[in-house]
Amino acid sequence: MVQSLAVRVSSAVVGLTAAALAVAPSAQADNRRFNSSVVDNIYAVQRQADCDNELKVEPKLLLAAEWHAKDLMNNRSLGGDIGSDGSTPQQRAANAGFAGTVAETVAIHPALAISGVELLNLWYHNPAYKAIMADCAHTRIGVWSENSWDRTVVVAVYGSPA
């Protein structure tokens, strides 16, 4: 009798758990806080470079960064600024509606996540990327990141409005 009750309770718990999982929404990574911290860190690099401009998130550059981050995530043979369609950062920004010149920094990390400190160190110790981050003409920015179990991609697109 006790064993029968335990089996029925166990079956009910398993059934309820299965039902809950069936109706639960799928999880989506929300990297907004991380992306915002990247913008803050780049702003700090600009302050170190004696820039007195304000760095503002530009939705059109954010869109260009998103396109490229997703392209890099889905096309693992890519490794930098050129898209799978041959596009450049300037072309992607123009296609997103941004008028002005742009530059881009990209990080491809072989893990589920990358910390803001790791990312900043990676870009800061790359002379070309450090120059991009410290360029006072870049007053607009868009940062997007994508994650999978074995890869994190971060793209920052910096803009100087026309």
Tab-separated table of N, CA and C in Angstrom:
chain	number	residue	atom	x	y	z
A	1	MET	N	0.817	-1.190	0.000
A	1	MET	CA	0.000	0.000	0.000
A	1	MET	C	0.861	1.254	0.000
A	2	VAL	N	1.877	1.314	0.890
A	2	VAL	CA	2.765	2.476	0.959
A	2	VAL	C	3.560	2.605	-0.331
A	3	GLN	N	4.025	1.465	-0.832
A	3	GLN	CA	4.789	1.499	-2.086
A	3	GLN	C	3.902	1.962	-3.237
A	4	SER	N	2.677	1.547	-3.254
A	4	SER	CA	1.747	1.950	-4.294
A	4	SER	C	1.487	3.454	-4.247
A	5	LEU	N	1.350	4.001	-3.043
A	5	LEU	CA	1.158	5.436	-2.871
A	5	LEU	C	2.391	6.197	-3.349
A	6	ALA	N	3.578	5.705	-3.015
A	6	ALA	CA	4.828	6.353	-3.434
A	6	ALA	C	4.950	6.356	-4.952
A	7	VAL	N	4.560	5.252	-5.573
A	7	VAL	CA	4.620	5.168	-7.040
A	7	VAL	C	3.649	6.165	-7.657
A	8	ARG	N	2.449	6.289	-7.089
A	8	ARG	CA	1.470	7.232	-7.620
A	8	ARG	C	1.940	8.673	-7.437
A	9	VAL	N	2.527	8.993	-6.288
A	9	VAL	CA	3.043	10.351	-6.056
A	9	VAL	C	4.184	10.641	-7.018
A	10	SER	N	5.092	9.681	-7.180
A	10	SER	CA	6.206	9.857	-8.110
A	10	SER	C	5.702	10.072	-9.530
A	11	SER	N	4.736	9.293	-9.930
A	11	SER	CA	4.166	9.437	-11.276
A	11	SER	C	3.526	10.801	-11.459
A	12	ALA	N	2.838	11.262	-10.421
A	12	ALA	CA	2.200	12.581	-10.503
A	12	ALA	C	3.235	13.685	-10.617
A	13	VAL	N	4.323	13.596	-9.850
A	13	VAL	CA	5.387	14.607	-9.906
A	13	VAL	C	6.035	14.611	-11.283
A	14	VAL	N	6.322	13.420	-11.800
A	14	VAL	CA	6.926	13.329	-13.134
A	14	VAL	C	5.981	13.919	-14.174
A	15	GLY	N	4.701	13.606	-14.064
A	15	GLY	CA	3.723	14.135	-15.012
A	15	GLY	C	3.612	15.643	-14.948
A	16	LEU	N	3.573	16.202	-13.742
A	16	LEU	CA	3.492	17.660	-13.588
A	16	LEU	C	4.752	18.346	-14.105
A	17	THR	N	5.911	17.752	-13.835
A	17	THR	CA	7.173	18.318	-14.320
A	17	THR	C	7.202	18.317	-15.845
A	18	ALA	N	6.790	17.221	-16.437
A	18	ALA	CA	6.761	17.136	-17.911
A	18	ALA	C	5.804	18.166	-18.487
A	19	ALA	N	4.647	18.331	-17.855
A	19	ALA	CA	3.676	19.320	-18.337
A	19	ALA	C	4.232	20.736	-18.224
A	20	ALA	N	4.909	21.029	-17.124
A	20	ALA	CA	5.489	22.367	-16.932
A	20	ALA	C	6.560	22.644	-17.977
A	21	LEU	N	7.381	21.647	-18.251
A	21	LEU	CA	8.427	21.832	-19.256
A	21	LEU	C	7.847	22.017	-20.648
A	22	ALA	N	6.736	21.365	-20.913
A	22	ALA	CA	6.115	21.460	-22.234
A	22	ALA	C	5.567	22.845	-22.516
A	23	VAL	N	5.115	23.558	-21.481
A	23	VAL	CA	4.544	24.883	-21.701
A	23	VAL	C	5.505	26.015	-21.349
A	24	ALA	N	6.683	25.691	-20.832
A	24	ALA	CA	7.646	26.727	-20.462
A	24	ALA	C	8.204	27.389	-21.716
A	25	PRO	N	8.364	28.714	-21.700
A	25	PRO	CA	8.949	29.381	-22.863
A	25	PRO	C	10.421	29.011	-23.000
A	26	SER	N	10.909	29.036	-24.239
A	26	SER	CA	12.316	28.720	-24.454
A	26	SER	C	13.173	29.866	-23.931
A	27	ALA	N	14.327	29.518	-23.436
A	27	ALA	CA	15.232	30.528	-22.875
A	27	ALA	C	15.991	31.221	-23.996
A	28	GLN	N	16.115	32.512	-23.911
A	28	GLN	CA	16.894	33.301	-24.854
A	28	GLN	C	17.905	34.105	-24.049
A	29	ALA	N	19.128	34.143	-24.510
A	29	ALA	CA	20.145	34.929	-23.817
A	29	ALA	C	19.810	36.403	-23.954
A	30	ASP	N	19.948	37.115	-22.870
A	30	ASP	CA	19.734	38.554	-22.878
A	30	ASP	C	21.065	39.202	-22.508
A	31	ASN	N	21.747	39.693	-23.506
A	31	ASN	CA	23.087	40.239	-23.320
A	31	ASN	C	23.092	41.755	-23.188
A	32	ARG	N	21.947	42.363	-22.983
A	32	ARG	CA	21.887	43.828	-22.936
A	32	ARG	C	22.805	44.415	-21.878
A	33	ARG	N	22.824	43.819	-20.677
A	33	ARG	CA	23.678	44.356	-19.616
A	33	ARG	C	25.154	44.234	-19.993
A	34	PHE	N	25.543	43.085	-20.546
A	34	PHE	CA	26.927	42.906	-20.983
A	34	PHE	C	27.274	43.916	-22.073
A	35	ASN	N	26.411	44.041	-23.091
A	35	ASN	CA	26.662	44.974	-24.194
A	35	ASN	C	26.788	46.407	-23.679
A	36	SER	N	25.944	46.769	-22.739
A	36	SER	CA	26.002	48.109	-22.147
A	36	SER	C	27.310	48.319	-21.399
A	37	SER	N	27.785	47.281	-20.723
A	37	SER	CA	29.066	47.417	-20.007
A	37	SER	C	30.229	47.575	-20.984
A	38	VAL	N	30.127	46.953	-22.155
A	38	VAL	CA	31.169	47.128	-23.176
A	38	VAL	C	31.207	48.591	-23.620
A	39	VAL	N	30.038	49.176	-23.843
A	39	VAL	CA	29.969	50.598	-24.213
A	39	VAL	C	30.607	51.447	-23.118
A	40	ASP	N	30.287	51.163	-21.865
A	40	ASP	CA	30.859	51.929	-20.745
A	40	ASP	C	32.381	51.812	-20.709
A	41	ASN	N	32.890	50.611	-20.959
A	41	ASN	CA	34.345	50.418	-20.951
A	41	ASN	C	35.024	51.150	-22.100
A	42	ILE	N	34.385	51.161	-23.250
A	42	ILE	CA	34.954	51.891	-24.389
A	42	ILE	C	34.934	53.391	-24.108
A	43	TYR	N	33.880	53.859	-23.468
A	43	TYR	CA	33.811	55.267	-23.063
A	43	TYR	C	34.974	55.595	-22.113
A	44	ALA	N	35.294	54.668	-21.206
A	44	ALA	CA	36.428	54.874	-20.285
A	44	ALA	C	37.748	54.943	-21.054
A	45	VAL	N	37.894	54.120	-22.086
A	45	VAL	CA	39.104	54.181	-22.921
A	45	VAL	C	39.185	55.540	-23.601
A	46	GLN	N	38.061	56.050	-24.081
A	46	GLN	CA	38.056	57.379	-24.703
A	46	GLN	C	38.437	58.461	-23.693
A	47	ARG	N	37.972	58.341	-22.471
A	47	ARG	CA	38.328	59.320	-21.428
A	47	ARG	C	39.833	59.285	-21.168
A	48	GLN	N	40.423	58.073	-21.160
A	48	GLN	CA	41.875	57.936	-20.981
A	48	GLN	C	42.625	58.602	-22.125
A	49	ALA	N	42.010	58.639	-23.295
A	49	ALA	CA	42.629	59.251	-24.473
A	49	ALA	C	42.334	60.747	-24.541
A	50	ASP	N	41.790	61.304	-23.447
A	50	ASP	CA	41.458	62.730	-23.343
A	50	ASP	C	40.358	63.168	-24.310
A	51	CYS	N	39.492	62.253	-24.685
A	51	CYS	CA	38.332	62.626	-25.497
A	51	CYS	C	37.339	63.351	-24.591
A	52	ASP	N	36.717	64.392	-25.119
A	52	ASP	CA	35.702	65.085	-24.331
A	52	ASP	C	34.314	64.945	-24.952
A	53	ASN	N	34.209	64.073	-25.946
A	53	ASN	CA	32.922	63.818	-26.595
A	53	ASN	C	32.058	62.905	-25.734
A	54	GLU	N	30.797	62.867	-26.074
A	54	GLU	CA	29.876	61.927	-25.446
A	54	GLU	C	29.718	60.739	-26.392
A	55	LEU	N	29.770	59.534	-25.872
A	55	LEU	CA	29.600	58.328	-26.676
A	55	LEU	C	28.157	57.856	-26.521
A	56	LYS	N	27.411	57.852	-27.625
A	56	LYS	CA	25.994	57.492	-27.579
A	56	LYS	C	25.743	56.228	-28.385
A	57	VAL	N	24.869	55.379	-27.844
A	57	VAL	CA	24.459	54.185	-28.581
A	57	VAL	C	23.567	54.633	-29.729
A	58	GLU	N	23.907	54.179	-30.917
A	58	GLU	CA	23.189	54.512	-32.147
A	58	GLU	C	22.457	53.254	-32.634
A	59	PRO	N	21.132	53.275	-32.680
A	59	PRO	CA	20.377	52.083	-33.100
A	59	PRO	C	20.795	51.526	-34.464
A	60	LYS	N	21.182	52.374	-35.385
A	60	LYS	CA	21.579	51.894	-36.718
A	60	LYS	C	22.904	51.131	-36.649
A	61	LEU	N	23.818	51.593	-35.794
A	61	LEU	CA	25.078	50.866	-35.618
A	61	LEU	C	24.850	49.590	-34.814
A	62	LEU	N	23.910	49.637	-33.887
A	62	LEU	CA	23.541	48.440	-33.131
A	62	LEU	C	23.020	47.366	-34.084
A	63	LEU	N	22.213	47.769	-35.047
A	63	LEU	CA	21.694	46.831	-36.045
A	63	LEU	C	22.822	46.252	-36.894
A	64	ALA	N	23.755	47.091	-37.324
A	64	ALA	CA	24.894	46.606	-38.112
A	64	ALA	C	25.739	45.628	-37.302
A	65	ALA	N	25.931	45.913	-36.007
A	65	ALA	CA	26.689	45.012	-35.131
A	65	ALA	C	25.940	43.685	-34.960
A	66	GLU	N	24.628	43.755	-34.801
A	66	GLU	CA	23.823	42.542	-34.657
A	66	GLU	C	23.938	41.667	-35.902
A	67	TRP	N	23.793	42.277	-37.074
A	67	TRP	CA	23.896	41.506	-38.317
A	67	TRP	C	25.221	40.758	-38.393
A	68	HIS	N	26.307	41.469	-38.082
A	68	HIS	CA	27.621	40.841	-38.233
A	68	HIS	C	27.867	39.784	-37.160
A	69	ALA	N	27.427	40.044	-35.921
A	69	ALA	CA	27.614	39.056	-34.855
A	69	ALA	C	26.873	37.761	-35.197
A	70	LYS	N	25.655	37.871	-35.703
A	70	LYS	CA	24.886	36.687	-36.082
A	70	LYS	C	25.526	35.984	-37.271
A	71	ASP	N	26.066	36.754	-38.212
A	71	ASP	CA	26.752	36.182	-39.371
A	71	ASP	C	27.988	35.405	-38.914
A	72	LEU	N	28.767	35.988	-38.009
A	72	LEU	CA	29.956	35.307	-37.498
A	72	LEU	C	29.582	34.053	-36.712
A	73	MET	N	28.494	34.126	-35.978
A	73	MET	CA	28.058	32.968	-35.192
A	73	MET	C	27.620	31.828	-36.108
A	74	ASN	N	26.958	32.164	-37.207
A	74	ASN	CA	26.421	31.142	-38.108
A	74	ASN	C	27.385	30.693	-39.192
A	75	ASN	N	28.473	31.390	-39.372
A	75	ASN	CA	29.466	31.058	-40.404
A	75	ASN	C	30.834	30.997	-39.742
A	76	ARG	N	31.146	29.856	-39.202
A	76	ARG	CA	32.345	29.709	-38.371
A	76	ARG	C	33.659	29.827	-39.145
A	77	SER	N	33.595	29.851	-40.449
A	77	SER	CA	34.827	30.045	-41.223
A	77	SER	C	35.217	31.520	-41.260
A	78	LEU	N	34.285	32.393	-40.869
A	78	LEU	CA	34.587	33.828	-40.827
A	78	LEU	C	35.361	34.138	-39.557
A	79	GLY	N	36.191	35.183	-39.631
A	79	GLY	CA	36.966	35.493	-38.441
A	79	GLY	C	37.229	36.953	-38.217
A	80	GLY	N	36.558	37.830	-38.915
A	80	GLY	CA	36.874	39.239	-38.736
A	80	GLY	C	35.800	40.157	-39.259
A	81	ASP	N	36.237	41.181	-39.983
A	81	ASP	CA	35.341	42.251	-40.409
A	81	ASP	C	34.504	41.938	-41.644
A	82	ILE	N	34.932	40.999	-42.465
A	82	ILE	CA	34.233	40.716	-43.722
A	82	ILE	C	33.109	39.711	-43.476
A	83	GLY	N	31.911	40.047	-43.960
A	83	GLY	CA	30.749	39.189	-43.789
A	83	GLY	C	30.714	38.053	-44.783
A	84	SER	N	29.819	37.123	-44.572
A	84	SER	CA	29.700	35.970	-45.475
A	84	SER	C	29.294	36.395	-46.882
A	85	ASP	N	28.674	37.571	-46.994
A	85	ASP	CA	28.294	38.104	-48.301
A	85	ASP	C	29.348	39.048	-48.875
A	86	GLY	N	30.509	39.119	-48.209
A	86	GLY	CA	31.587	40.004	-48.653
A	86	GLY	C	31.465	41.432	-48.129
A	87	SER	N	30.458	41.691	-47.303
A	87	SER	CA	30.227	43.055	-46.811
A	87	SER	C	31.296	43.499	-45.819
A	88	THR	N	31.521	44.804	-45.810
A	88	THR	CA	32.459	45.439	-44.884
A	88	THR	C	31.659	46.133	-43.778
A	89	PRO	N	32.329	46.539	-42.703
A	89	PRO	CA	31.610	47.292	-41.665
A	89	PRO	C	30.919	48.545	-42.220
A	90	GLN	N	31.600	49.248	-43.128
A	90	GLN	CA	31.028	50.464	-43.716
A	90	GLN	C	29.754	50.146	-44.503
A	91	GLN	N	29.779	49.072	-45.278
A	91	GLN	CA	28.602	48.687	-46.056
A	91	GLN	C	27.442	48.271	-45.161
A	92	ARG	N	27.738	47.502	-44.103
A	92	ARG	CA	26.660	47.085	-43.195
A	92	ARG	C	26.046	48.287	-42.490
A	93	ALA	N	26.877	49.242	-42.066
A	93	ALA	CA	26.362	50.448	-41.407
A	93	ALA	C	25.495	51.258	-42.372
A	94	ALA	N	25.952	51.401	-43.602
A	94	ALA	CA	25.165	52.135	-44.605
A	94	ALA	C	23.843	51.414	-44.870
A	95	ASN	N	23.875	50.081	-44.958
A	95	ASN	CA	22.652	49.308	-45.175
A	95	ASN	C	21.681	49.447	-44.003
A	96	ALA	N	22.221	49.718	-42.818
A	96	ALA	CA	21.378	49.930	-41.638
A	96	ALA	C	20.877	51.369	-41.554
A	97	GLY	N	21.373	52.236	-42.467
A	97	GLY	CA	20.898	53.618	-42.514
A	97	GLY	C	21.805	54.635	-41.844
A	98	PHE	N	23.020	54.233	-41.446
A	98	PHE	CA	23.936	55.174	-40.796
A	98	PHE	C	24.715	55.951	-41.841
A	99	ALA	N	24.698	57.285	-41.721
A	99	ALA	CA	25.465	58.152	-42.617
A	99	ALA	C	26.699	58.629	-41.858
A	100	GLY	N	27.848	58.249	-42.322
A	100	GLY	CA	29.101	58.620	-41.682
A	100	GLY	C	30.103	57.501	-41.867
A	101	THR	N	31.262	57.666	-41.263
A	101	THR	CA	32.301	56.642	-41.365
A	101	THR	C	32.255	55.752	-40.129
A	102	VAL	N	32.674	54.504	-40.313
A	102	VAL	CA	32.643	53.554	-39.211
A	102	VAL	C	33.935	52.758	-39.118
A	103	ALA	N	34.122	52.166	-37.955
A	103	ALA	CA	35.186	51.195	-37.704
A	103	ALA	C	34.554	50.089	-36.867
A	104	GLU	N	35.269	48.980	-36.729
A	104	GLU	CA	34.675	47.840	-36.044
A	104	GLU	C	35.735	47.080	-35.260
A	105	THR	N	35.333	46.553	-34.105
A	105	THR	CA	36.156	45.607	-33.360
A	105	THR	C	35.328	44.337	-33.190
A	106	VAL	N	36.006	43.192	-33.295
A	106	VAL	CA	35.342	41.893	-33.242
A	106	VAL	C	36.103	40.997	-32.274
A	107	ALA	N	35.358	40.249	-31.464
A	107	ALA	CA	35.957	39.217	-30.621
A	107	ALA	C	35.200	37.916	-30.852
A	108	ILE	N	35.960	36.846	-31.072
A	108	ILE	CA	35.393	35.509	-31.184
A	108	ILE	C	36.085	34.677	-30.116
A	109	HIS	N	35.325	34.274	-29.119
A	109	HIS	CA	35.860	33.597	-27.944
A	109	HIS	C	35.344	32.161	-27.911
A	110	PRO	N	36.253	31.174	-27.763
A	110	PRO	CA	35.819	29.772	-27.817
A	110	PRO	C	35.225	29.269	-26.496
A	111	ALA	N	34.165	29.921	-26.038
A	111	ALA	CA	33.495	29.497	-24.802
A	111	ALA	C	32.087	30.067	-24.789
A	112	LEU	N	31.278	29.593	-23.859
A	112	LEU	CA	29.899	30.039	-23.723
A	112	LEU	C	29.809	31.533	-23.449
A	113	ALA	N	30.780	32.080	-22.729
A	113	ALA	CA	30.724	33.492	-22.350
A	113	ALA	C	32.125	34.084	-22.299
A	114	ILE	N	32.170	35.399	-22.305
A	114	ILE	CA	33.404	36.144	-22.128
A	114	ILE	C	33.079	37.265	-21.148
A	115	SER	N	34.000	37.534	-20.247
A	115	SER	CA	33.754	38.619	-19.299
A	115	SER	C	34.121	39.946	-19.950
A	116	GLY	N	33.572	41.019	-19.411
A	116	GLY	CA	33.910	42.344	-19.907
A	116	GLY	C	35.395	42.642	-19.758
A	117	VAL	N	36.003	42.150	-18.682
A	117	VAL	CA	37.440	42.362	-18.457
A	117	VAL	C	38.251	41.627	-19.520
A	118	GLU	N	37.887	40.361	-19.795
A	118	GLU	CA	38.583	39.597	-20.837
A	118	GLU	C	38.478	40.301	-22.188
A	119	LEU	N	37.276	40.755	-22.503
A	119	LEU	CA	37.049	41.422	-23.786
A	119	LEU	C	37.860	42.697	-23.895
A	120	LEU	N	37.789	43.529	-22.867
A	120	LEU	CA	38.533	44.787	-22.909
A	120	LEU	C	40.030	44.531	-23.018
A	121	ASN	N	40.548	43.554	-22.287
A	121	ASN	CA	41.974	43.221	-22.396
A	121	ASN	C	42.333	42.759	-23.800
A	122	LEU	N	41.468	41.960	-24.387
A	122	LEU	CA	41.703	41.468	-25.743
A	122	LEU	C	41.807	42.632	-26.729
A	123	TRP	N	40.851	43.544	-26.662
A	123	TRP	CA	40.834	44.669	-27.589
A	123	TRP	C	41.877	45.720	-27.231
A	124	TYR	N	42.088	45.967	-25.954
A	124	TYR	CA	43.011	47.010	-25.505
A	124	TYR	C	44.448	46.682	-25.891
A	125	HIS	N	44.790	45.396	-25.874
A	125	HIS	CA	46.165	44.998	-26.189
A	125	HIS	C	46.381	44.691	-27.671
A	126	ASN	N	45.384	44.966	-28.487
A	126	ASN	CA	45.511	44.892	-29.939
A	126	ASN	C	45.655	46.349	-30.400
A	127	PRO	N	46.842	46.759	-30.884
A	127	PRO	CA	47.060	48.181	-31.205
A	127	PRO	C	46.022	48.776	-32.163
A	128	ALA	N	45.608	48.018	-33.161
A	128	ALA	CA	44.615	48.548	-34.112
A	128	ALA	C	43.270	48.760	-33.414
A	129	TYR	N	42.859	47.802	-32.601
A	129	TYR	CA	41.584	47.930	-31.896
A	129	TYR	C	41.631	49.016	-30.834
A	130	LYS	N	42.760	49.142	-30.152
A	130	LYS	CA	42.878	50.196	-29.145
A	130	LYS	C	42.750	51.571	-29.809
A	131	ALA	N	43.358	51.724	-30.977
A	131	ALA	CA	43.267	52.995	-31.703
A	131	ALA	C	41.817	53.295	-32.093
A	132	ILE	N	41.084	52.278	-32.483
A	132	ILE	CA	39.674	52.473	-32.831
A	132	ILE	C	38.890	52.912	-31.597
A	133	MET	N	39.086	52.202	-30.479
A	133	MET	CA	38.354	52.532	-29.251
A	133	MET	C	38.677	53.938	-28.761
A	134	ALA	N	39.935	54.354	-28.905
A	134	ALA	CA	40.389	55.639	-28.363
A	134	ALA	C	40.193	56.813	-29.318
A	135	ASP	N	39.637	56.553	-30.486
A	135	ASP	CA	39.431	57.612	-31.485
A	135	ASP	C	38.281	58.517	-31.043
A	136	CYS	N	38.605	59.756	-30.754
A	136	CYS	CA	37.612	60.716	-30.257
A	136	CYS	C	36.550	61.073	-31.294
A	137	ALA	N	36.814	60.802	-32.558
A	137	ALA	CA	35.819	61.076	-33.606
A	137	ALA	C	34.647	60.100	-33.529
A	138	HIS	N	34.852	58.969	-32.858
A	138	HIS	CA	33.780	57.984	-32.727
A	138	HIS	C	32.856	58.407	-31.585
A	139	THR	N	31.766	59.036	-31.957
A	139	THR	CA	30.807	59.529	-30.958
A	139	THR	C	29.540	58.682	-30.903
A	140	ARG	N	29.443	57.697	-31.783
A	140	ARG	CA	28.299	56.789	-31.821
A	140	ARG	C	28.826	55.354	-31.797
A	141	ILE	N	28.008	54.459	-31.247
A	141	ILE	CA	28.450	53.066	-31.135
A	141	ILE	C	27.256	52.137	-31.115
A	142	GLY	N	27.487	50.916	-31.550
A	142	GLY	CA	26.524	49.825	-31.414
A	142	GLY	C	27.291	48.568	-31.050
A	143	VAL	N	26.871	47.873	-30.008
A	143	VAL	CA	27.535	46.646	-29.558
A	143	VAL	C	26.500	45.528	-29.511
A	144	TRP	N	26.865	44.381	-30.082
A	144	TRP	CA	25.991	43.214	-30.045
A	144	TRP	C	26.832	41.978	-29.749
A	145	SER	N	26.275	41.074	-28.959
A	145	SER	CA	26.969	39.817	-28.675
A	145	SER	C	26.005	38.647	-28.847
A	146	GLU	N	26.563	37.524	-29.244
A	146	GLU	CA	25.823	36.278	-29.442
A	146	GLU	C	26.587	35.159	-28.741
A	147	ASN	N	25.851	34.195	-28.204
A	147	ASN	CA	26.474	33.077	-27.497
A	147	ASN	C	25.931	31.750	-27.995
A	148	SER	N	26.794	30.751	-28.007
A	148	SER	CA	26.387	29.357	-28.168
A	148	SER	C	27.185	28.581	-27.122
A	149	TRP	N	26.960	27.283	-27.042
A	149	TRP	CA	27.645	26.500	-26.011
A	149	TRP	C	29.155	26.566	-26.129
A	150	ASP	N	29.668	26.751	-27.324
A	150	ASP	CA	31.121	26.699	-27.511
A	150	ASP	C	31.704	27.966	-28.136
A	151	ARG	N	30.934	29.054	-28.149
A	151	ARG	CA	31.427	30.231	-28.865
A	151	ARG	C	30.666	31.473	-28.410
A	152	THR	N	31.410	32.549	-28.239
A	152	THR	CA	30.820	33.857	-27.985
A	152	THR	C	31.397	34.821	-29.006
A	153	VAL	N	30.534	35.612	-29.609
A	153	VAL	CA	30.945	36.610	-30.594
A	153	VAL	C	30.485	37.979	-30.096
A	154	VAL	N	31.396	38.942	-30.112
A	154	VAL	CA	31.066	40.317	-29.736
A	154	VAL	C	31.520	41.234	-30.864
A	155	VAL	N	30.616	42.099	-31.316
A	155	VAL	CA	30.937	43.050	-32.375
A	155	VAL	C	30.582	44.450	-31.873
A	156	ALA	N	31.528	45.360	-32.004
A	156	ALA	CA	31.269	46.783	-31.715
A	156	ALA	C	31.508	47.559	-32.992
A	157	VAL	N	30.534	48.377	-33.369
A	157	VAL	CA	30.647	49.241	-34.554
A	157	VAL	C	30.662	50.674	-34.059
A	158	TYR	N	31.711	51.381	-34.393
A	158	TYR	CA	31.946	52.763	-33.948
A	158	TYR	C	31.660	53.699	-35.108
A	159	GLY	N	30.982	54.799	-34.847
A	159	GLY	CA	30.638	55.697	-35.927
A	159	GLY	C	30.995	57.147	-35.682
A	160	SER	N	31.319	57.796	-36.769
A	160	SER	CA	31.505	59.253	-36.812
A	160	SER	C	30.441	59.777	-37.768
A	161	PRO	N	29.381	60.413	-37.246
A	161	PRO	CA	28.306	60.866	-38.120
A	161	PRO	C	28.786	61.852	-39.184
A	162	ALA	N	28.108	61.794	-40.320
A	162	ALA	CA	28.457	62.709	-41.431
A	162	ALA	C	27.975	64.104	-41.125
